[in-house]
Coordinates of C-alpha atoms in Angstrom, one line a residue:
M225 CA 123.9 107.4 96.9
N226 CA 126.9 109.6 97.6
N227 CA 129.7 107.1 98.0
K228 CA 132.4 106.7 95.4
Q229 CA 131.9 103.1 94.4
I230 CA 128.5 102.7 92.8
N231 CA 127.5 99.4 91.2
V232 CA 124.6 98.9 88.8
W233 CA 123.1 95.6 87.7
M234 CA 120.2 95.4 85.2
L235 CA 117.5 92.8 85.5
T236 CA 118.4 91.6 82.1
Q237 CA 121.8 90.6 83.4
M238 CA 120.4 88.4 86.2
Q239 CA 120.0 84.7 85.8
P240 CA 116.9 83.1 87.5
D241 CA 117.7 81.3 90.8
L242 CA 121.3 82.4 90.8
P243 CA 121.9 84.8 93.7
L244 CA 123.8 88.0 93.1
A245 CA 126.2 88.5 96.0
L246 CA 126.2 92.0 97.5
P247 CA 128.2 93.5 100.4
E248 CA 127.8 92.7 104.1
G249 CA 126.2 89.3 103.4
S250 CA 123.4 90.7 101.4
F251 CA 122.1 89.4 98.1
A252 CA 119.5 89.6 95.3
T253 CA 117.8 86.7 93.6
L254 CA 115.4 86.6 90.6
K255 CA 112.7 83.9 90.6
L256 CA 110.3 83.1 87.8
V257 CA 106.9 82.0 89.1
T258 CA 103.9 80.6 87.2
D259 CA 100.5 81.6 88.6
R260 CA 97.6 79.1 88.8
L261 CA 96.3 80.3 85.5
G262 CA 99.6 79.7 83.6
S263 CA 101.1 83.2 83.4
Q264 CA 104.7 84.0 84.4
L265 CA 105.7 86.6 87.0
H266 CA 109.1 87.9 88.0
L267 CA 109.8 88.0 91.7
L268 CA 113.0 89.8 92.8
T269 CA 114.1 89.1 96.3
V270 CA 116.5 91.5 98.0
S271 CA 118.3 90.9 101.4
N272 CA 120.3 93.5 103.2
G273 CA 121.7 90.8 105.5
R274 CA 118.9 91.2 108.0
L275 CA 115.7 92.4 106.3
V276 CA 114.5 90.4 103.3
F277 CA 111.7 91.4 100.9
S278 CA 110.4 90.3 97.5
V279 CA 109.1 92.6 94.7
I280 CA 106.5 91.4 92.2
L281 CA 107.5 93.1 89.0
E282 CA 104.3 92.4 87.1
R283 CA 102.2 93.8 90.0
G284 CA 103.4 97.4 89.8
M285 CA 106.6 96.5 91.8
D286 CA 104.4 95.6 94.8
I287 CA 106.4 94.3 97.8
G288 CA 105.2 90.7 98.0
E289 CA 106.6 89.4 101.4
I290 CA 108.8 90.8 104.1
W291 CA 111.0 88.9 106.6
L292 CA 113.1 90.2 109.5
E293 CA 115.9 87.7 109.6
S294 CA 114.0 84.4 109.5
E295 CA 110.7 85.8 110.8
K296 CA 108.0 86.7 108.3
I297 CA 106.4 90.1 109.3
S298 CA 103.9 90.4 106.4
W299 CA 100.6 88.6 106.3
E300 CA 100.1 84.9 105.5
R301 CA 98.4 84.9 102.1
D302 CA 97.8 81.8 100.0
E303 CA 99.8 81.8 96.7
R304 CA 96.7 81.2 94.7
Y305 CA 96.1 84.9 95.1
L306 CA 99.4 85.7 93.4
L307 CA 98.0 86.4 89.9
H308 CA 99.3 88.1 86.8
P309 CA 97.2 91.3 86.3
E310 CA 95.9 89.9 83.0
H311 CA 93.8 87.4 85.1
V312 CA 92.3 90.1 87.4
D313 CA 88.9 91.6 86.2
L314 CA 89.0 95.1 87.7
S315 CA 85.5 95.8 86.4
D316 CA 84.0 93.1 88.7
N317 CA 83.3 95.4 91.6
E318 CA 80.2 93.4 92.7
H319 CA 82.4 90.4 93.5
S320 CA 85.6 92.3 94.3
G321 CA 87.5 91.4 91.2
W322 CA 90.6 93.2 92.5
D323 CA 90.5 91.0 95.6
S324 CA 91.0 87.8 93.5
G325 CA 94.6 88.9 92.8
F326 CA 95.3 90.6 96.1
Y327 CA 98.5 89.1 97.6
A328 CA 101.1 91.7 98.4
A329 CA 102.4 92.9 101.7
V330 CA 102.7 96.5 100.3
A331 CA 100.3 97.0 97.4
A332 CA 100.1 100.3 95.5
I333 CA 96.7 102.1 95.5
G334 CA 95.8 104.6 92.8
P335 CA 97.3 106.6 91.1
E336 CA 93.7 107.1 89.9
I337 CA 90.8 107.4 92.3
F338 CA 91.1 105.4 95.5
G339 CA 87.8 104.7 97.1
T340 CA 84.2 103.9 96.2
P341 CA 84.1 102.1 92.8
D342 CA 81.8 103.2 89.9
E343 CA 81.1 102.0 86.4
M344 CA 84.7 102.6 85.3
R345 CA 86.9 102.7 88.4
T346 CA 87.9 100.0 90.7
V347 CA 88.3 100.5 94.5
H348 CA 92.2 100.4 94.5
G349 CA 93.1 102.0 91.1
T350 CA 95.3 100.2 88.6
G351 CA 98.9 100.8 89.8
S352 CA 99.0 97.4 91.5
Y353 CA 97.8 95.7 88.3
S354 CA 100.4 97.3 86.0
P355 CA 103.5 95.3 84.9
A356 CA 106.8 97.2 85.3
S357 CA 109.0 97.7 82.3
L358 CA 111.5 94.8 82.8
E359 CA 114.1 96.7 80.8
S360 CA 114.0 99.6 83.3
I361 CA 114.6 97.4 86.4
R362 CA 118.0 97.9 87.9
L363 CA 119.7 97.2 91.2
V364 CA 122.2 99.9 92.4
W365 CA 124.4 99.5 95.5
D366 CA 127.3 101.2 97.2
E367 CA 129.1 100.8 100.5
Q368 CA 126.0 101.8 102.5
Q369 CA 122.8 100.7 100.8
I370 CA 120.9 98.8 98.1
C371 CA 118.4 100.5 95.8
L372 CA 116.0 98.8 93.5
E373 CA 114.6 101.1 90.8
G374 CA 112.1 100.7 88.0
T375 CA 109.4 102.3 85.8
V376 CA 105.8 101.2 85.7
P377 CA 103.5 102.3 82.8
V378 CA 100.1 102.5 84.6
R379 CA 97.4 100.3 83.1
G380 CA 94.6 102.8 83.5
Y381 CA 91.1 102.5 82.2
G382 CA 91.5 103.5 78.6
T383 CA 93.6 102.7 75.6
V384 CA 96.0 105.6 76.0
P385 CA 98.3 105.7 79.1
V386 CA 97.6 108.6 81.5
Y387 CA 100.2 108.0 84.2
E388 CA 103.7 106.4 84.6
K389 CA 105.4 105.6 87.9
T390 CA 109.0 105.6 88.9
I391 CA 109.6 103.5 92.0
R392 CA 112.6 103.3 94.3
I393 CA 113.0 100.8 97.2
V394 CA 116.1 101.5 99.3
T395 CA 117.5 99.7 102.3
N396 CA 120.7 100.0 104.3
Y397 CA 122.9 97.0 105.1
G398 CA 121.8 95.3 108.3
A399 CA 118.8 97.6 108.8
A400 CA 115.4 96.5 110.0
A401 CA 113.6 99.0 107.7
L402 CA 113.2 100.0 104.1
F403 CA 112.3 103.2 102.2
R404 CA 109.8 103.2 99.3
E405 CA 109.3 106.1 97.0
D406 CA 106.7 106.4 94.2
T407 CA 106.8 109.2 91.7
V408 CA 103.6 109.5 89.6
R409 CA 104.1 111.3 86.3
N410 CA 101.2 112.8 84.3
L411 CA 101.7 111.8 80.6
T412 CA 99.0 114.1 79.3
D413 CA 98.7 117.8 78.4
T414 CA 95.8 118.3 80.9
A415 CA 95.8 118.3 84.7
Q416 CA 95.0 114.8 86.1
P417 CA 93.8 113.7 89.6
V418 CA 96.3 111.8 91.6
D419 CA 95.0 109.7 94.5
D420 CA 97.7 107.2 95.4
G421 CA 99.0 105.5 98.5
Y422 CA 99.5 102.0 99.8
H423 CA 97.6 99.0 101.3
I424 CA 100.1 97.6 103.8
Q425 CA 99.8 94.2 105.5
L426 CA 102.1 93.8 108.5
S427 CA 100.1 91.3 110.4
G428 CA 102.6 88.4 110.3
T429 CA 102.8 85.4 112.6
F430 CA 104.1 87.6 115.4
M431 CA 100.5 88.9 115.6
S432 CA 98.9 85.5 115.7
G433 CA 98.2 85.8 119.4
G434 CA 96.5 89.1 118.8
G435 CA 97.6 92.6 119.7
C436 CA 96.6 96.2 118.8
Y437 CA 97.0 99.1 116.5
V438 CA 99.0 102.0 117.8
L439 CA 97.7 105.1 116.1
P440 CA 98.1 108.9 116.3
V441 CA 94.4 109.4 116.7
T442 CA 91.8 108.8 119.4
A443 CA 89.1 106.1 119.0
K444 CA 86.3 108.7 118.8
K445 CA 88.0 110.1 115.7
L446 CA 87.9 106.8 113.8
L447 CA 85.0 106.8 111.4
L448 CA 83.6 103.3 110.8
R449 CA 82.6 103.1 107.1
D450 CA 80.0 101.2 105.1
S451 CA 77.5 100.5 107.9
A452 CA 79.7 97.7 109.3
P453 CA 78.8 96.3 112.7
H454 CA 80.3 98.1 115.7
E455 CA 83.4 96.9 117.5
T456 CA 84.1 97.3 121.2
D457 CA 87.7 98.2 120.5
P458 CA 88.5 99.5 117.0
F459 CA 92.2 99.3 117.9
A460 CA 92.1 95.5 118.5
V461 CA 93.9 92.9 116.5
Y462 CA 92.3 89.5 117.2
D463 CA 94.2 86.2 117.6
A464 CA 94.4 83.8 114.7
G465 CA 91.5 81.8 115.9
A466 CA 89.0 84.7 116.0
R467 CA 86.7 85.6 113.1
L468 CA 85.8 89.1 112.0
D469 CA 83.5 89.4 109.1
P470 CA 82.3 91.5 107.3
I471 CA 85.3 93.8 106.8
R472 CA 85.7 96.8 109.1
C473 CA 87.1 99.9 107.6
Y474 CA 87.9 103.0 109.6
Q475 CA 89.0 106.3 108.0
Y476 CA 90.8 109.0 110.0
I477 CA 93.1 112.0 109.8
P478 CA 96.4 111.1 111.6
E479 CA 98.0 113.7 113.8
P480 CA 101.7 114.8 113.3
V481 CA 104.0 112.8 115.5
E482 CA 106.8 114.8 117.1
G483 CA 110.3 113.3 117.3
L484 CA 110.2 111.0 114.4
S485 CA 112.8 112.9 112.4
D486 CA 115.3 112.2 115.1
L487 CA 115.0 108.4 114.8
P488 CA 117.9 106.7 113.1
Q489 CA 115.6 104.8 110.6
V490 CA 114.3 108.1 109.4
R491 CA 117.6 109.9 109.3
D492 CA 119.0 107.0 107.2
Y493 CA 116.6 107.6 104.3
C494 CA 115.3 111.2 104.7
T495 CA 118.0 113.7 105.5
D496 CA 115.5 116.6 105.0
A497 CA 112.7 115.0 107.1
G498 CA 113.1 117.7 109.8
G499 CA 111.3 120.2 107.6
Q500 CA 108.2 117.9 107.1
E501 CA 105.3 116.9 109.4
L502 CA 105.7 113.2 109.9
T503 CA 103.3 110.6 111.3
A504 CA 103.5 106.9 112.2
E505 CA 101.3 103.9 112.7
M506 CA 102.2 100.6 114.2
L507 CA 101.0 97.1 115.0
V508 CA 102.2 95.5 118.3
N509 CA 101.6 92.0 119.6
T510 CA 100.1 91.1 123.0
G511 CA 103.5 90.4 124.5
N512 CA 104.7 93.9 123.5
D513 CA 107.9 92.3 122.2
A514 CA 107.3 92.4 118.4
A515 CA 106.0 95.3 116.2
A516 CA 105.9 96.6 112.7
Y517 CA 105.4 100.2 111.7
V518 CA 105.0 102.7 108.9
I519 CA 106.4 106.3 109.0
R520 CA 105.5 108.8 106.3
S521 CA 105.2 112.5 105.5
L522 CA 101.8 114.0 105.9
Q523 CA 102.5 116.2 103.0
C524 CA 102.5 113.1 100.8
Y525 CA 99.7 111.1 102.5
P526 CA 97.5 113.2 104.9
R527 CA 94.8 110.6 105.3
S528 CA 94.6 107.0 106.6
L529 CA 92.4 104.0 106.5
L530 CA 92.3 100.8 108.5
A531 CA 91.0 97.6 106.9
K532 CA 90.2 94.7 109.3
R533 CA 88.9 91.2 108.4
A534 CA 89.7 87.8 109.8
T535 CA 88.2 84.8 107.9
I536 CA 90.5 82.3 106.2
D537 CA 93.4 84.6 106.6
C538 CA 93.8 87.7 108.7
M539 CA 93.8 91.2 107.1
Y540 CA 94.9 94.0 109.4
A541 CA 95.9 96.7 107.0
L542 CA 97.3 100.2 107.2
E543 CA 96.4 102.5 104.2
P544 CA 98.2 105.8 104.0
C545 CA 96.5 107.8 101.3
K546 CA 95.9 111.3 99.9
T547 CA 92.1 111.5 100.3
R548 CA 89.2 109.9 102.1
P549 CA 88.0 106.7 100.3
N550 CA 84.9 108.2 98.7
S551 CA 83.7 108.4 95.1
I552 CA 85.3 110.8 92.7
K553 CA 82.0 112.8 92.7
Q554 CA 82.1 113.1 96.5
K555 CA 85.8 114.0 96.6
T556 CA 85.2 116.7 94.1
I557 CA 82.2 118.2 96.1
D558 CA 84.4 118.1 99.2
G559 CA 87.3 119.8 97.4
E560 CA 89.6 116.9 98.2
V561 CA 90.8 115.9 94.8
V562 CA 94.5 116.4 94.3
Y563 CA 95.7 117.3 90.8
V564 CA 99.0 117.1 89.1
G565 CA 99.5 119.5 86.2
P566 CA 100.2 118.8 82.5
R567 CA 103.3 116.6 82.2
G568 CA 103.9 117.2 85.9
Q569 CA 104.7 114.8 88.7
C570 CA 104.3 114.2 92.4
T571 CA 106.2 112.0 94.8
G572 CA 105.2 110.1 97.9
W573 CA 107.2 107.9 100.3
I574 CA 107.0 105.6 103.3
I575 CA 109.5 104.0 105.7
L576 CA 108.5 100.5 106.7
G577 CA 110.2 98.6 109.5
A578 CA 109.9 96.0 112.2
T579 CA 111.5 95.4 115.6
R580 CA 111.7 93.0 118.5
D581 CA 113.4 95.6 120.7
R582 CA 111.1 96.4 123.7
Q583 CA 112.7 99.8 124.2
E584 CA 112.2 100.8 120.6
I585 CA 108.6 99.6 120.7
D586 CA 108.0 101.6 123.9
T587 CA 109.6 104.7 122.4
L588 CA 107.5 104.5 119.2
T589 CA 104.3 103.8 121.2
Y590 CA 105.0 106.8 123.4
L591 CA 105.6 109.1 120.5
I592 CA 102.6 107.9 118.5
R593 CA 100.1 108.0 121.4
S594 CA 101.3 111.3 122.6
A595 CA 100.1 112.8 119.2
A596 CA 96.6 111.5 119.7
R597 CA 94.2 114.2 121.0

């Protein structure tokens, strides 16, 4: 934030259910929620006057829900899944213990191993199950944008913390996009693997009639995992009445997408994006008049995963990540494990947005599909 007038508001100054008025018709509101097992969570909702999103502070600052004006663009998930991490048994891999508290639109994966669980590790890591330090949460705003910042001591698998995360979520007034940046810090004196990313659910009601994924990769380069049944069209998003079970997961290596650094929603948040290889993925409805997308640097997250399941609710996820979702043993054999040095850190970011502008949808579709080869 480079403007002269910078305002800072700490979470400890906010009164629950009393909105904090911000410029350009924007606001922030703190809400205390009690989960179905009796534990309290802090939900901080931020509006830039157009895009509205909630942040679950006890869940690693996951983004809970996202609206574009009055339209929800994140998935419809029953609030019974909104659980304090103390009620999630991450060791219950056989019955997907992590899934019992899986609610967010943007859930952190990692920073430990992401992929095949074992005797110690869960499939998604522990970042999404780590309460933020409430004293660290602050809202910063100036004449152009709002920034939510906080620190998350990562839960981990032992008694001594190995990682800490610093998270920034930035949005410009009146924008239809937000920028999220996660910095993972190694708290130890030895190198540690860092395998982070995001599980992103943008299959809101605008996708209820079906649609498709728009990806920078051809269908033949999508690798169907876990011996799941074949699909005729792996890019398909089915209508709300369809059923797709068991889950289909496809891993792939996204191609760089040319032209993204010239887009205004990228220039708004990444002034140095022109020096990086960027890629993008998008979900578009059947009418081609509504879409949601994710843009990121391939330097941060060079791999991707799709997760598709349609039972009671519809999961059509995008998962930008550092490595293929294999076991730590397999990642080590393949030379894929990424390490951060003693007391070192690494940073990753995404831009998440939505649009009902057909021209913008056509432009993004053209750029992304042109990259597939």
